[in-house]
JSON list of N, CA and C in Angstrom, two decimals:
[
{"chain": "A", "resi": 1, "resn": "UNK", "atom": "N", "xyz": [-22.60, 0.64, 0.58]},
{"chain": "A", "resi": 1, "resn": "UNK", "atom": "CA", "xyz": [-22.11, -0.46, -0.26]},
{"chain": "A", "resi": 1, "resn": "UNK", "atom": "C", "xyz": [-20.89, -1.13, 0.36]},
{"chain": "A", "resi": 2, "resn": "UNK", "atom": "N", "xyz": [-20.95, -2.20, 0.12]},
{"chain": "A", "resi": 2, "resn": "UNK", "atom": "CA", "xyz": [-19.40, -3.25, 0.39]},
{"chain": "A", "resi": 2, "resn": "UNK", "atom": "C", "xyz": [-18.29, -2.52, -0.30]},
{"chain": "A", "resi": 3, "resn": "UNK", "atom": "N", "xyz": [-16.84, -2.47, 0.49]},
{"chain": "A", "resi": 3, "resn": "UNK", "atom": "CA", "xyz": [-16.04, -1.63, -0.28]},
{"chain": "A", "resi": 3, "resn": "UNK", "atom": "C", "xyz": [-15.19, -2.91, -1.10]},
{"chain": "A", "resi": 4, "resn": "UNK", "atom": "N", "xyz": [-14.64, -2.54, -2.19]},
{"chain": "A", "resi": 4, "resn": "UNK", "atom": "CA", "xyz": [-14.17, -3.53, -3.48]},
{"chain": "A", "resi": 4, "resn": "UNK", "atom": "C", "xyz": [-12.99, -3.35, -3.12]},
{"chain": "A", "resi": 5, "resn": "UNK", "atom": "N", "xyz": [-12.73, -4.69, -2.23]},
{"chain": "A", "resi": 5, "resn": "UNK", "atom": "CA", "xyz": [-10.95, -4.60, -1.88]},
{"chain": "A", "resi": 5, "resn": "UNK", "atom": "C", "xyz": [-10.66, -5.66, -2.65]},
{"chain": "A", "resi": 6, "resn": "UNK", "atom": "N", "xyz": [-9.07, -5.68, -3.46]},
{"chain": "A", "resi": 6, "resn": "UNK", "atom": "CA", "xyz": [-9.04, -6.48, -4.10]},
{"chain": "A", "resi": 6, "resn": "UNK", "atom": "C", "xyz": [-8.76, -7.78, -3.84]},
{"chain": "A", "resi": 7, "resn": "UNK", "atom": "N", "xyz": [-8.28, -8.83, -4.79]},
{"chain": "A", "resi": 7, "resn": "UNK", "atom": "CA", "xyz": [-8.79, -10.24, -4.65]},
{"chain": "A", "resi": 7, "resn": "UNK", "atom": "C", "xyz": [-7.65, -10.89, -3.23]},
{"chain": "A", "resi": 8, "resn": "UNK", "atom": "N", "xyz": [-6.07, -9.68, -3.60]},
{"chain": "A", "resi": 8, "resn": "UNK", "atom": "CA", "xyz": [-5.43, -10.29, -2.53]},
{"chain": "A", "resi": 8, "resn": "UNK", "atom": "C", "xyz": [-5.17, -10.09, -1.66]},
{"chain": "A", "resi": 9, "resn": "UNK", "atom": "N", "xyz": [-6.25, -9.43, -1.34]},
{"chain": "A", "resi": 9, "resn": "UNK", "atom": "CA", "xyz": [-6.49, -8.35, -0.09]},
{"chain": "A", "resi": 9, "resn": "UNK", "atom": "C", "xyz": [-7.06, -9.51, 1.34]},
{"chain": "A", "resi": 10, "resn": "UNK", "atom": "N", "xyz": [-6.56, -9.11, 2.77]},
{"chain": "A", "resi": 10, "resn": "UNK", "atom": "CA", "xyz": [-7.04, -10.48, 3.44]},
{"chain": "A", "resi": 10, "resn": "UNK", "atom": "C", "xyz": [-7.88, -9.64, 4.08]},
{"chain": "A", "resi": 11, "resn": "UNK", "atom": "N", "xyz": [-9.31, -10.22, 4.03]},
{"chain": "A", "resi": 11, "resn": "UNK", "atom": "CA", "xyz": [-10.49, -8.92, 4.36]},
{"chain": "A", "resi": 11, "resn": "UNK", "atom": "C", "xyz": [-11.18, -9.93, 5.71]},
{"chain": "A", "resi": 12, "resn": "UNK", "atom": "N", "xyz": [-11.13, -8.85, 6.55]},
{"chain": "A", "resi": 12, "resn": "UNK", "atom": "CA", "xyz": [-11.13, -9.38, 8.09]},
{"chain": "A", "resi": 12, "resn": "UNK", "atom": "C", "xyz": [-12.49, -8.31, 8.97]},
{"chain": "A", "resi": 13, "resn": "UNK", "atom": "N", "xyz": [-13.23, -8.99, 9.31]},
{"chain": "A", "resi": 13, "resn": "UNK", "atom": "CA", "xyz": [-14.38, -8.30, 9.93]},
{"chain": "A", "resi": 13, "resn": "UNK", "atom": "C", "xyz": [-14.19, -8.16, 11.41]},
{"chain": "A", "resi": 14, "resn": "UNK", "atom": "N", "xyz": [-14.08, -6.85, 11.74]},
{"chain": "A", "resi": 14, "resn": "UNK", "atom": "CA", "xyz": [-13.92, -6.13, 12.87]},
{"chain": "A", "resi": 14, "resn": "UNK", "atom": "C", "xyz": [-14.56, -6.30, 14.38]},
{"chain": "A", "resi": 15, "resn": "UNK", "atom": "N", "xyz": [-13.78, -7.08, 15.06]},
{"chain": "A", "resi": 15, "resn": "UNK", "atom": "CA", "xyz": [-14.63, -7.84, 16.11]},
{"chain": "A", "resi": 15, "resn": "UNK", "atom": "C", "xyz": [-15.21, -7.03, 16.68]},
{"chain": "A", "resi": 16, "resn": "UNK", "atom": "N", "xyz": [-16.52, -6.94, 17.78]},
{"chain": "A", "resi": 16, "resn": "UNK", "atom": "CA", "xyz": [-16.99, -5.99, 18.97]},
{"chain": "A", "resi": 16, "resn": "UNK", "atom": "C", "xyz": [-16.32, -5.63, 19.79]},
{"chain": "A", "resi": 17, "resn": "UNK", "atom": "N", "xyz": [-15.42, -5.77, 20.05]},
{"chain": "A", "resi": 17, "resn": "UNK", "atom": "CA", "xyz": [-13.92, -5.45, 20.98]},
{"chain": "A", "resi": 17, "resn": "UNK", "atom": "C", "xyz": [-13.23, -4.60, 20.40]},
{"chain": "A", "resi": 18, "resn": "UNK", "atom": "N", "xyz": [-13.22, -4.59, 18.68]},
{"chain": "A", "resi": 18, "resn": "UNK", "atom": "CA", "xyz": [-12.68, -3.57, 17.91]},
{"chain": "A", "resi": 18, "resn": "UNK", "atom": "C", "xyz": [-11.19, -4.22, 17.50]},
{"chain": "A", "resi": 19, "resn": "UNK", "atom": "N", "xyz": [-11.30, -5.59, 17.56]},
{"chain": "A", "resi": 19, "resn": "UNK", "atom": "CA", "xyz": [-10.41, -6.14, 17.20]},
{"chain": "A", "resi": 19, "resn": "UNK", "atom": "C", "xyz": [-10.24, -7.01, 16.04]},
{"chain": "A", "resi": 20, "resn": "UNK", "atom": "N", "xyz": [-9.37, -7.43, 14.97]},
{"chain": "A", "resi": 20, "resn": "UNK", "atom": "CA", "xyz": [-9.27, -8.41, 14.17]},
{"chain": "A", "resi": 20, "resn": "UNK", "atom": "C", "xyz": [-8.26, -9.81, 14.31]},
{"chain": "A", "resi": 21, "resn": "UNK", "atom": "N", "xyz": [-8.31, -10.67, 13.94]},
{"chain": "A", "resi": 21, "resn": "UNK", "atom": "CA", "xyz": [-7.38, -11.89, 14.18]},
{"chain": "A", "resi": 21, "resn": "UNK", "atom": "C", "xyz": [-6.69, -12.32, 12.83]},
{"chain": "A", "resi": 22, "resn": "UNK", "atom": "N", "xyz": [-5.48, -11.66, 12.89]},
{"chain": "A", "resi": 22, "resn": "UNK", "atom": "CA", "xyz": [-4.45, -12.05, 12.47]},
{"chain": "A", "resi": 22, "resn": "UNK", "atom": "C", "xyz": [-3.30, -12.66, 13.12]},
{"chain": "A", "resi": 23, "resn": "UNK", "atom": "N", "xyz": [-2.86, -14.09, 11.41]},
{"chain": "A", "resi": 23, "resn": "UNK", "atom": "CA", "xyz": [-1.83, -15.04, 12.18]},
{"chain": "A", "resi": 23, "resn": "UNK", "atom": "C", "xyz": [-1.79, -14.92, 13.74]},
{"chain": "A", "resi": 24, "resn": "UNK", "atom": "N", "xyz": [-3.23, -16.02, 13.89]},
{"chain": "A", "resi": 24, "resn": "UNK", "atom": "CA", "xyz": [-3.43, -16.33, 15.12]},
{"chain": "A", "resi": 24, "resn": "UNK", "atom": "C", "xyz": [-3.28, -15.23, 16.48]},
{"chain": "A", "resi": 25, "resn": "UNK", "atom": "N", "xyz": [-3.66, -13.73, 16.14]},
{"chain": "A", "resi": 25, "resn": "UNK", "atom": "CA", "xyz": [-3.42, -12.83, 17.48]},
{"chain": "A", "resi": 25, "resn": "UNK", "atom": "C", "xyz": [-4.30, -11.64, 17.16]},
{"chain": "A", "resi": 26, "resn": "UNK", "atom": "N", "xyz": [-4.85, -11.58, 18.17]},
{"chain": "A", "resi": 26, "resn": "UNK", "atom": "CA", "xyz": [-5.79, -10.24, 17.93]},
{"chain": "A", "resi": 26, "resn": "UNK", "atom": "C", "xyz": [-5.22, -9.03, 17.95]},
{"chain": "A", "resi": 27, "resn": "UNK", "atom": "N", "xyz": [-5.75, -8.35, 16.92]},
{"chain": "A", "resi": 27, "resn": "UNK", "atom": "CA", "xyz": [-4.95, -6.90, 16.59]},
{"chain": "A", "resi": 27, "resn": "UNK", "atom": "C", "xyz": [-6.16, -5.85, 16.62]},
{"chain": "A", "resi": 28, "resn": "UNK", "atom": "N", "xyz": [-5.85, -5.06, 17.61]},
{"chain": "A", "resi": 28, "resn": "UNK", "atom": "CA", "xyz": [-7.11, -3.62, 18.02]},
{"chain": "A", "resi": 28, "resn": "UNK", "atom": "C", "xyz": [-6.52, -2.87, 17.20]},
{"chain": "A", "resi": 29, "resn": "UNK", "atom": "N", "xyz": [-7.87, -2.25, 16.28]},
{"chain": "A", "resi": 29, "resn": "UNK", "atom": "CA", "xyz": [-8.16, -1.17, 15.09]},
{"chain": "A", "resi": 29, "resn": "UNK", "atom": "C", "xyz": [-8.80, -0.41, 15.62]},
{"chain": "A", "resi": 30, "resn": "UNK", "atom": "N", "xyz": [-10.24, -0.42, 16.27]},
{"chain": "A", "resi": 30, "resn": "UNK", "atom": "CA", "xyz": [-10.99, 0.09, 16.32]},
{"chain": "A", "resi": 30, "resn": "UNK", "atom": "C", "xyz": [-11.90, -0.04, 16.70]},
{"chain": "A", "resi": 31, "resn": "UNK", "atom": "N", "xyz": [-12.83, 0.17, 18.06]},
{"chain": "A", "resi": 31, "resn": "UNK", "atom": "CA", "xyz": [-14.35, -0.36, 18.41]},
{"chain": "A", "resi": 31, "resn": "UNK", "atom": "C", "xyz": [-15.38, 0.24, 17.41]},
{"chain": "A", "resi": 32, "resn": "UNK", "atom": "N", "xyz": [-15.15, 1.55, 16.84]},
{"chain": "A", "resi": 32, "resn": "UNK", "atom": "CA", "xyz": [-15.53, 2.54, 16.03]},
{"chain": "A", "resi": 32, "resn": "UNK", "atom": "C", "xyz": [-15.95, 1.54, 14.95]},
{"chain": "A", "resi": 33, "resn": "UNK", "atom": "N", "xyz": [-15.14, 0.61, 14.05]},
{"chain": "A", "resi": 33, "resn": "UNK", "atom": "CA", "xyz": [-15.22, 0.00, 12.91]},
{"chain": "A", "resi": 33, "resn": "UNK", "atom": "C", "xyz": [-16.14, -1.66, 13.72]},
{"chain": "A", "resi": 34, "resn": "UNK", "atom": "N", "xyz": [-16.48, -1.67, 14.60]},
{"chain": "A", "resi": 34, "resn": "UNK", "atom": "CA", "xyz": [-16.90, -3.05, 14.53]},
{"chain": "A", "resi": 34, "resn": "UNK", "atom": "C", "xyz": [-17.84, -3.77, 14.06]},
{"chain": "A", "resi": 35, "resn": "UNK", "atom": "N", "xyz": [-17.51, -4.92, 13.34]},
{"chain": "A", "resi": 35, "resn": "UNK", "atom": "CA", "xyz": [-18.53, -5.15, 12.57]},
{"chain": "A", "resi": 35, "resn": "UNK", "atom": "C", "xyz": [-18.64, -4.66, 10.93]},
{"chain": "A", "resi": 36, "resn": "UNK", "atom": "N", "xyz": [-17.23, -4.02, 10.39]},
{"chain": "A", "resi": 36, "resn": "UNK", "atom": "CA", "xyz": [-16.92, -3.64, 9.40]},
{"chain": "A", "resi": 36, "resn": "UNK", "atom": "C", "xyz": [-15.83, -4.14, 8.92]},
{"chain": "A", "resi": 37, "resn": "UNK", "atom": "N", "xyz": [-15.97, -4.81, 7.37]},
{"chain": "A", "resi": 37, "resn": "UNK", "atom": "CA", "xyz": [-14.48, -5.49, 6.68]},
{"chain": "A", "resi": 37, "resn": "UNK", "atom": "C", "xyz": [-13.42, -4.14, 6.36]},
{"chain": "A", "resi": 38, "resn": "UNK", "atom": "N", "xyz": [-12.36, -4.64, 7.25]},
{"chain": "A", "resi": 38, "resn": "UNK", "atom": "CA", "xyz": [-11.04, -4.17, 6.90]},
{"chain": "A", "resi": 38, "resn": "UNK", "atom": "C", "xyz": [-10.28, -4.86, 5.88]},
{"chain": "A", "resi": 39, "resn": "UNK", "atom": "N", "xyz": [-9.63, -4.62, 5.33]},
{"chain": "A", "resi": 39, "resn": "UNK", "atom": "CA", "xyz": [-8.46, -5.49, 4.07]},
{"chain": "A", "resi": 39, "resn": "UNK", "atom": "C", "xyz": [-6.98, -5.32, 4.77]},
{"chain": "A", "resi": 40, "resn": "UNK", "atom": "N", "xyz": [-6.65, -5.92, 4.94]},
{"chain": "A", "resi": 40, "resn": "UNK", "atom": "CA", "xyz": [-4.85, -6.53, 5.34]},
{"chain": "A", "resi": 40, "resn": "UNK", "atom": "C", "xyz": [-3.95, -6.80, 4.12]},
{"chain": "A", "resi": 41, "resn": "UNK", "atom": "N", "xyz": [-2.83, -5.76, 3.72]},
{"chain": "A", "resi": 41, "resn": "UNK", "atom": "CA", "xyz": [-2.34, -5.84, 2.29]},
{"chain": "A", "resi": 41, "resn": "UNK", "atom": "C", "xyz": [-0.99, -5.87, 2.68]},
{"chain": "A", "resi": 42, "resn": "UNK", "atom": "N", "xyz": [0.10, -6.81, 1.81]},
{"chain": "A", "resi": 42, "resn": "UNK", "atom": "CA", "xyz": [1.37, -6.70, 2.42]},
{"chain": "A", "resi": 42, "resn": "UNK", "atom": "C", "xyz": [1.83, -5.63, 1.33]},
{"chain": "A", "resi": 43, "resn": "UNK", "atom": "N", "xyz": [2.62, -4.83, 1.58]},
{"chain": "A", "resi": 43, "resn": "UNK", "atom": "CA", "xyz": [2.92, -3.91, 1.09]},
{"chain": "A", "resi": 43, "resn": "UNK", "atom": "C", "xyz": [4.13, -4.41, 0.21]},
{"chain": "A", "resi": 44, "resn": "UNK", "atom": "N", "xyz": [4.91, -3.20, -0.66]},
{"chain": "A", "resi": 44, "resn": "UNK", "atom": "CA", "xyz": [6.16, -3.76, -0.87]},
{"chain": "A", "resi": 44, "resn": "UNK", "atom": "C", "xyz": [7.44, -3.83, -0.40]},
{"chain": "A", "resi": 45, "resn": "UNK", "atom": "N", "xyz": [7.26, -3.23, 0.85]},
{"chain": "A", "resi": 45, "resn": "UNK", "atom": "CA", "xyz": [8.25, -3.23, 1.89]},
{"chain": "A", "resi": 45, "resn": "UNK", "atom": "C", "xyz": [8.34, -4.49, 2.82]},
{"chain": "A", "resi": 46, "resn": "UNK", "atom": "N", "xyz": [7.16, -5.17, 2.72]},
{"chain": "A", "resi": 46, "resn": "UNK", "atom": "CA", "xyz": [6.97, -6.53, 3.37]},
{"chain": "A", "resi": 46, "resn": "UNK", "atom": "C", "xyz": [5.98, -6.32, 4.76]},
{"chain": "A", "resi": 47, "resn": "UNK", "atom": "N", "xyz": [5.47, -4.89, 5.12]},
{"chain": "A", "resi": 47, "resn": "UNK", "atom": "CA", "xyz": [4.70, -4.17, 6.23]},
{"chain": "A", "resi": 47, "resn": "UNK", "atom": "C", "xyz": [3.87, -4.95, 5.89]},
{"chain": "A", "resi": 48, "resn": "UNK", "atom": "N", "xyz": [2.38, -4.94, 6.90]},
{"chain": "A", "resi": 48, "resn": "UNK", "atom": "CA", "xyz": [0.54, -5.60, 6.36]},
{"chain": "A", "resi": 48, "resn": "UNK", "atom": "C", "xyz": [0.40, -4.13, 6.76]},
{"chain": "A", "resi": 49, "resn": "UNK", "atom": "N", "xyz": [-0.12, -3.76, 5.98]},
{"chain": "A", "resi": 49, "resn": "UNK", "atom": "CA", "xyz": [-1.13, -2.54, 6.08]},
{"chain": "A", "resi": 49, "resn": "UNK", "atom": "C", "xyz": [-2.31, -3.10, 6.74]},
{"chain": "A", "resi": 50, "resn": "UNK", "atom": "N", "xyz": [-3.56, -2.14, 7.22]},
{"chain": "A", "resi": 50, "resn": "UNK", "atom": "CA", "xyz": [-4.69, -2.27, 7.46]},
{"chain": "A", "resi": 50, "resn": "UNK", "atom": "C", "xyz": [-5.42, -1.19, 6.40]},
{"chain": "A", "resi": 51, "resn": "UNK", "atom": "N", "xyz": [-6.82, -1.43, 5.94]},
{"chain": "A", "resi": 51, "resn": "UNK", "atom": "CA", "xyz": [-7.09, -0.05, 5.40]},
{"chain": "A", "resi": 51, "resn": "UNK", "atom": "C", "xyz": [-8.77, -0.19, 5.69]},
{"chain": "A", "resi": 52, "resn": "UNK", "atom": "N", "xyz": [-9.13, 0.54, 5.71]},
{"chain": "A", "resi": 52, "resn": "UNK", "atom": "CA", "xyz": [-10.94, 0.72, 5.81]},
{"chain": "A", "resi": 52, "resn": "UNK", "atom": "C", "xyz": [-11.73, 1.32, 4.64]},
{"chain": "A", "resi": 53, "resn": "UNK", "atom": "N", "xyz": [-11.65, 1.00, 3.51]},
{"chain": "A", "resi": 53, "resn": "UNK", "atom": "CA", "xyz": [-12.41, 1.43, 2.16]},
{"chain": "A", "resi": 53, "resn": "UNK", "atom": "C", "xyz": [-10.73, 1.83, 1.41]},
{"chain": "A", "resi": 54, "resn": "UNK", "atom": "N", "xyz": [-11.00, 3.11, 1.46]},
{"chain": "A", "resi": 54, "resn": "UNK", "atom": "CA", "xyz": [-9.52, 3.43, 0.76]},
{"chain": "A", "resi": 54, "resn": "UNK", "atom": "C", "xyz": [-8.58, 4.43, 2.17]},
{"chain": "A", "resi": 55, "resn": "UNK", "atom": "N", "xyz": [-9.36, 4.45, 3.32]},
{"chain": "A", "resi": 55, "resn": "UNK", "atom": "CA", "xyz": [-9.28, 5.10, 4.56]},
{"chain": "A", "resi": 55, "resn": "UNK", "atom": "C", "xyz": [-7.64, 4.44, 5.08]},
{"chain": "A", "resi": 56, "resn": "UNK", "atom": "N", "xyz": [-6.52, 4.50, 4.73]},
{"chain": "A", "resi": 56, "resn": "UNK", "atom": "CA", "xyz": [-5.25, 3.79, 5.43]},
{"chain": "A", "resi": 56, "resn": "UNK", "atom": "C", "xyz": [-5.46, 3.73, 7.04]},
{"chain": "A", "resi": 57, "resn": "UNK", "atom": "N", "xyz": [-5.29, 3.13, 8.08]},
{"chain": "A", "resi": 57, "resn": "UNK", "atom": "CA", "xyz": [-5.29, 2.93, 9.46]},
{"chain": "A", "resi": 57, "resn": "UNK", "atom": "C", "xyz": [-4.63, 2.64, 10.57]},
{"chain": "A", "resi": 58, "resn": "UNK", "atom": "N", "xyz": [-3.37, 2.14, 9.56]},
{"chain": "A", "resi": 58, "resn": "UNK", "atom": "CA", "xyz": [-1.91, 1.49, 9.98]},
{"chain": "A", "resi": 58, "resn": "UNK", "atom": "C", "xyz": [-1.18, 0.57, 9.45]},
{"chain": "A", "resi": 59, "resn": "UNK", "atom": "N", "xyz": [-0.14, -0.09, 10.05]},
{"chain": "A", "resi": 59, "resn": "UNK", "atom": "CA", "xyz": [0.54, -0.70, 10.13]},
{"chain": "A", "resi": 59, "resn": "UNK", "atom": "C", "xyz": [0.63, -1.88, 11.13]},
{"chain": "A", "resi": 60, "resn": "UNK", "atom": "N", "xyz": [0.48, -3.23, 10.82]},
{"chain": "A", "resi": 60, "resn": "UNK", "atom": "CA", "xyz": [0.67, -4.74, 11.92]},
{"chain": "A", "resi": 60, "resn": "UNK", "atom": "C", "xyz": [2.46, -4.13, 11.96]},
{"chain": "A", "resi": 61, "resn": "UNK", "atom": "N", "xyz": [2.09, -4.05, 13.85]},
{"chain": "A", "resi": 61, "resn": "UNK", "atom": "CA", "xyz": [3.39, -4.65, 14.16]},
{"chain": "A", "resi": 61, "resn": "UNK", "atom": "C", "xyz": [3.71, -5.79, 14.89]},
{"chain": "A", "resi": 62, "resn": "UNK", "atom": "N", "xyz": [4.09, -6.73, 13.72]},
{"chain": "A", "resi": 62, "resn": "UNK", "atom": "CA", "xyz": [4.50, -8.05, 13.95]},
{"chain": "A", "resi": 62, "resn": "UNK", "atom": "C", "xyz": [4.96, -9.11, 15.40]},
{"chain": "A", "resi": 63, "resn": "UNK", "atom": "N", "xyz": [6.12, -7.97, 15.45]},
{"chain": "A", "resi": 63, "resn": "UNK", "atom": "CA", "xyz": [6.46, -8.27, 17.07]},
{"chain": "A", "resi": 63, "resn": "UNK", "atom": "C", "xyz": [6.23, -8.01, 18.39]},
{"chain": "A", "resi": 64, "resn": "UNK", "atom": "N", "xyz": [5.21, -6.76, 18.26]},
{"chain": "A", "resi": 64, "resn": "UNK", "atom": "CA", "xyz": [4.19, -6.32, 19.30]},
{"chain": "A", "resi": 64, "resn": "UNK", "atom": "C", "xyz": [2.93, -6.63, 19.48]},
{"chain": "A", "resi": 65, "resn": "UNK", "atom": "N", "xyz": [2.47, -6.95, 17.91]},
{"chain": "A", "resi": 65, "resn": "UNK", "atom": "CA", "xyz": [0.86, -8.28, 18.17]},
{"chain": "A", "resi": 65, "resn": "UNK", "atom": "C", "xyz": [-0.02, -6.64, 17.97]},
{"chain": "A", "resi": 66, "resn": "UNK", "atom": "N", "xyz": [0.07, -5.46, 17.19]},
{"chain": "A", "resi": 66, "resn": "UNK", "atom": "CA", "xyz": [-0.55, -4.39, 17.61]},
{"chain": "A", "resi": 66, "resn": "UNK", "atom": "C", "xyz": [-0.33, -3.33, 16.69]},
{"chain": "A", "resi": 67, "resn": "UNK", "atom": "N", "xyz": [-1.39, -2.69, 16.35]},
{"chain": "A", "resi": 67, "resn": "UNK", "atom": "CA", "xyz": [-1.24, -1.68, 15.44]},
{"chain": "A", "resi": 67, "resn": "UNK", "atom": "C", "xyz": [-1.21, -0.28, 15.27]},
{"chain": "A", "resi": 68, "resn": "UNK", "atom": "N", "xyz": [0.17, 0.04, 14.41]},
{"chain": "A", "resi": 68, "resn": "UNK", "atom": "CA", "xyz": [0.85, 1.26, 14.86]},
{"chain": "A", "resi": 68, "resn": "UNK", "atom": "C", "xyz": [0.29, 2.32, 13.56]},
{"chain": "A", "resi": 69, "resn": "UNK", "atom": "N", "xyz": [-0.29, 3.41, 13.86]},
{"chain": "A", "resi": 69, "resn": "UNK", "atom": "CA", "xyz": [-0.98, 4.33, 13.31]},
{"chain": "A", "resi": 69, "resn": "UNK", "atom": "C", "xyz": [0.56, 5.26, 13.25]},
{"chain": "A", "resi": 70, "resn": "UNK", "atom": "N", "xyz": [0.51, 5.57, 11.53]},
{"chain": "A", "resi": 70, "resn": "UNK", "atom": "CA", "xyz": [1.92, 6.27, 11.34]},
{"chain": "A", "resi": 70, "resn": "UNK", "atom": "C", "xyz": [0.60, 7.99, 10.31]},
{"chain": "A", "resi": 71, "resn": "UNK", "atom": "N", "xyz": [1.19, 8.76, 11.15]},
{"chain": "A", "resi": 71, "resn": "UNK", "atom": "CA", "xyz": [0.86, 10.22, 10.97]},
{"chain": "A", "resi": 71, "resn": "UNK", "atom": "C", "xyz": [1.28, 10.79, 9.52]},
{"chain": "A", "resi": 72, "resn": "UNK", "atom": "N", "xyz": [0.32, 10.89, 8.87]},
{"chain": "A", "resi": 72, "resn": "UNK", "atom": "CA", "xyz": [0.67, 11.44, 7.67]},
{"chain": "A", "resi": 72, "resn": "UNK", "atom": "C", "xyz": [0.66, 13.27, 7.47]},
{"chain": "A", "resi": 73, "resn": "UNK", "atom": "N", "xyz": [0.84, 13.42, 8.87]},
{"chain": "A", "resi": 73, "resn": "UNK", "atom": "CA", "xyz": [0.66, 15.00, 9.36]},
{"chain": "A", "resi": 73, "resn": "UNK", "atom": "C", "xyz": [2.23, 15.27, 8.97]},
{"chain": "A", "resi": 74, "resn": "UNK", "atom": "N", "xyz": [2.35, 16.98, 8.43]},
{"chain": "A", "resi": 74, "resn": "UNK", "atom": "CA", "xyz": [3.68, 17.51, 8.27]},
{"chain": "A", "resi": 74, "resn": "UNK", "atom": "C", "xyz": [4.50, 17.42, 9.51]},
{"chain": "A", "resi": 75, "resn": "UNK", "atom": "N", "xyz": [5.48, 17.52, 9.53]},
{"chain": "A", "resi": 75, "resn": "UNK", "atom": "CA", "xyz": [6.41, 17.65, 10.58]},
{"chain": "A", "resi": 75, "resn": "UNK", "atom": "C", "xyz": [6.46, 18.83, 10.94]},
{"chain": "A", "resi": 76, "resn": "UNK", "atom": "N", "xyz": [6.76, 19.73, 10.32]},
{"chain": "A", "resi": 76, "resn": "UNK", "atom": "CA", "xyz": [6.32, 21.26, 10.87]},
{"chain": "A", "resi": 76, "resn": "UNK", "atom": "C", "xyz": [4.97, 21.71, 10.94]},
{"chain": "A", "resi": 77, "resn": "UNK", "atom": "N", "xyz": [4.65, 22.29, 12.18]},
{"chain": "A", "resi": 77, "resn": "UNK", "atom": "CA", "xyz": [3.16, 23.01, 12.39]},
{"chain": "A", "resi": 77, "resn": "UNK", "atom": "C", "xyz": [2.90, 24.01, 11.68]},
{"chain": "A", "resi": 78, "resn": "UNK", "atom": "N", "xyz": [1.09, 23.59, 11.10]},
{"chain": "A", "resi": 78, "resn": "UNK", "atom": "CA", "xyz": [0.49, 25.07, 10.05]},
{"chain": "A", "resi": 78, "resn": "UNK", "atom": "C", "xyz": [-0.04, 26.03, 10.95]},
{"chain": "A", "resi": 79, "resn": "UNK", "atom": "N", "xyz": [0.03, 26.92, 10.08]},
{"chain": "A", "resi": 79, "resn": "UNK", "atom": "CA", "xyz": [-0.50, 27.75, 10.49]},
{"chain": "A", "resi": 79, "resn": "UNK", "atom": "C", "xyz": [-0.25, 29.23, 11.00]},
{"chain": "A", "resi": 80, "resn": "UNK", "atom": "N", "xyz": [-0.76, 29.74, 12.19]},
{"chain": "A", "resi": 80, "resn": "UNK", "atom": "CA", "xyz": [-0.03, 30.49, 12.72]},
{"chain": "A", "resi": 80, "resn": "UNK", "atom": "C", "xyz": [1.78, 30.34, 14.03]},
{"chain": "A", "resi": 81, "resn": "UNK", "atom": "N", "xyz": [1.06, 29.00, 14.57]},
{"chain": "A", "resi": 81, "resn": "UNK", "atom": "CA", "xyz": [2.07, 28.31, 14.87]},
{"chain": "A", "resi": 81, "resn": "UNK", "atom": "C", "xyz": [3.61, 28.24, 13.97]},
{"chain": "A", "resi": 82, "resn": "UNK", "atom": "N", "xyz": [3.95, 28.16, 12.87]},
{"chain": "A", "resi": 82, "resn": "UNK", "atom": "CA", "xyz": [4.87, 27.66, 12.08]},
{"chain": "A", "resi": 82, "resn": "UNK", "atom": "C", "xyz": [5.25, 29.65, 11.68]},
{"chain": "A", "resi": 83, "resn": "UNK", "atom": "N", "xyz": [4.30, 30.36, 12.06]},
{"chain": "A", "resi": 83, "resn": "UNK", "atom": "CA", "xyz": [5.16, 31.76, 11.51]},
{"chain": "A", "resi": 83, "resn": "UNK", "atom": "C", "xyz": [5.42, 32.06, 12.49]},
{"chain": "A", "resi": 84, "resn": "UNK", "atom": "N", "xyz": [5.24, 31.86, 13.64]},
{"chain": "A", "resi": 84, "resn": "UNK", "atom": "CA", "xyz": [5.92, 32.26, 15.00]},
{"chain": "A", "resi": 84, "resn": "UNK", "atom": "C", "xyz": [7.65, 32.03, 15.26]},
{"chain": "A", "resi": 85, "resn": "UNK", "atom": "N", "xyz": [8.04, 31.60, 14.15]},
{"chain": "A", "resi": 85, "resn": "UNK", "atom": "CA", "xyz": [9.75, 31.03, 14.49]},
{"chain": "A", "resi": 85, "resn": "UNK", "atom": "C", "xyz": [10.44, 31.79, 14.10]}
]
């Protein structure tokens, strides 16, 4: 199914290059997604998100023309790693 992004969502179809065109500059997401609507949301920080269904993907960075994938991974390592200290 088409994913239901909302109305002020700027929904941008994923070039074969794996790229989208925003304010006039191509921004690489993904060859993986090509050919699939992404949604572009300004956040309330004033960021554009990217997102792929409800999948988050990054962040437009504005002044680099390029998109920065921010890690929603802990800062400390699980596992057995993290009892080793």
């Amino acid at each position: 199914p088409e994913p239901d992004y909302p109305a002020e969502a700027a929904v941008r179809s994923v070039r074969q290059n794996g790229a989208v065109k925003w304010q006039g500059a191509e921004i690489y997401v993904s060859a993986t997604l090509a050919g699939e609507p992404v949604a572009i949301e300004e956040t309330e920080s004033g960021e554009w998100a990217i997102r792929f269904y409800a999948h988050p993907l990054g962040f437009i960075d504005q002044k680099h023309g390029k998109l920065v994938r921010r890690s929603a991974a802990p800062t400390k390592p699980l596992g057995a790693a993290a009892n080793s200290t």
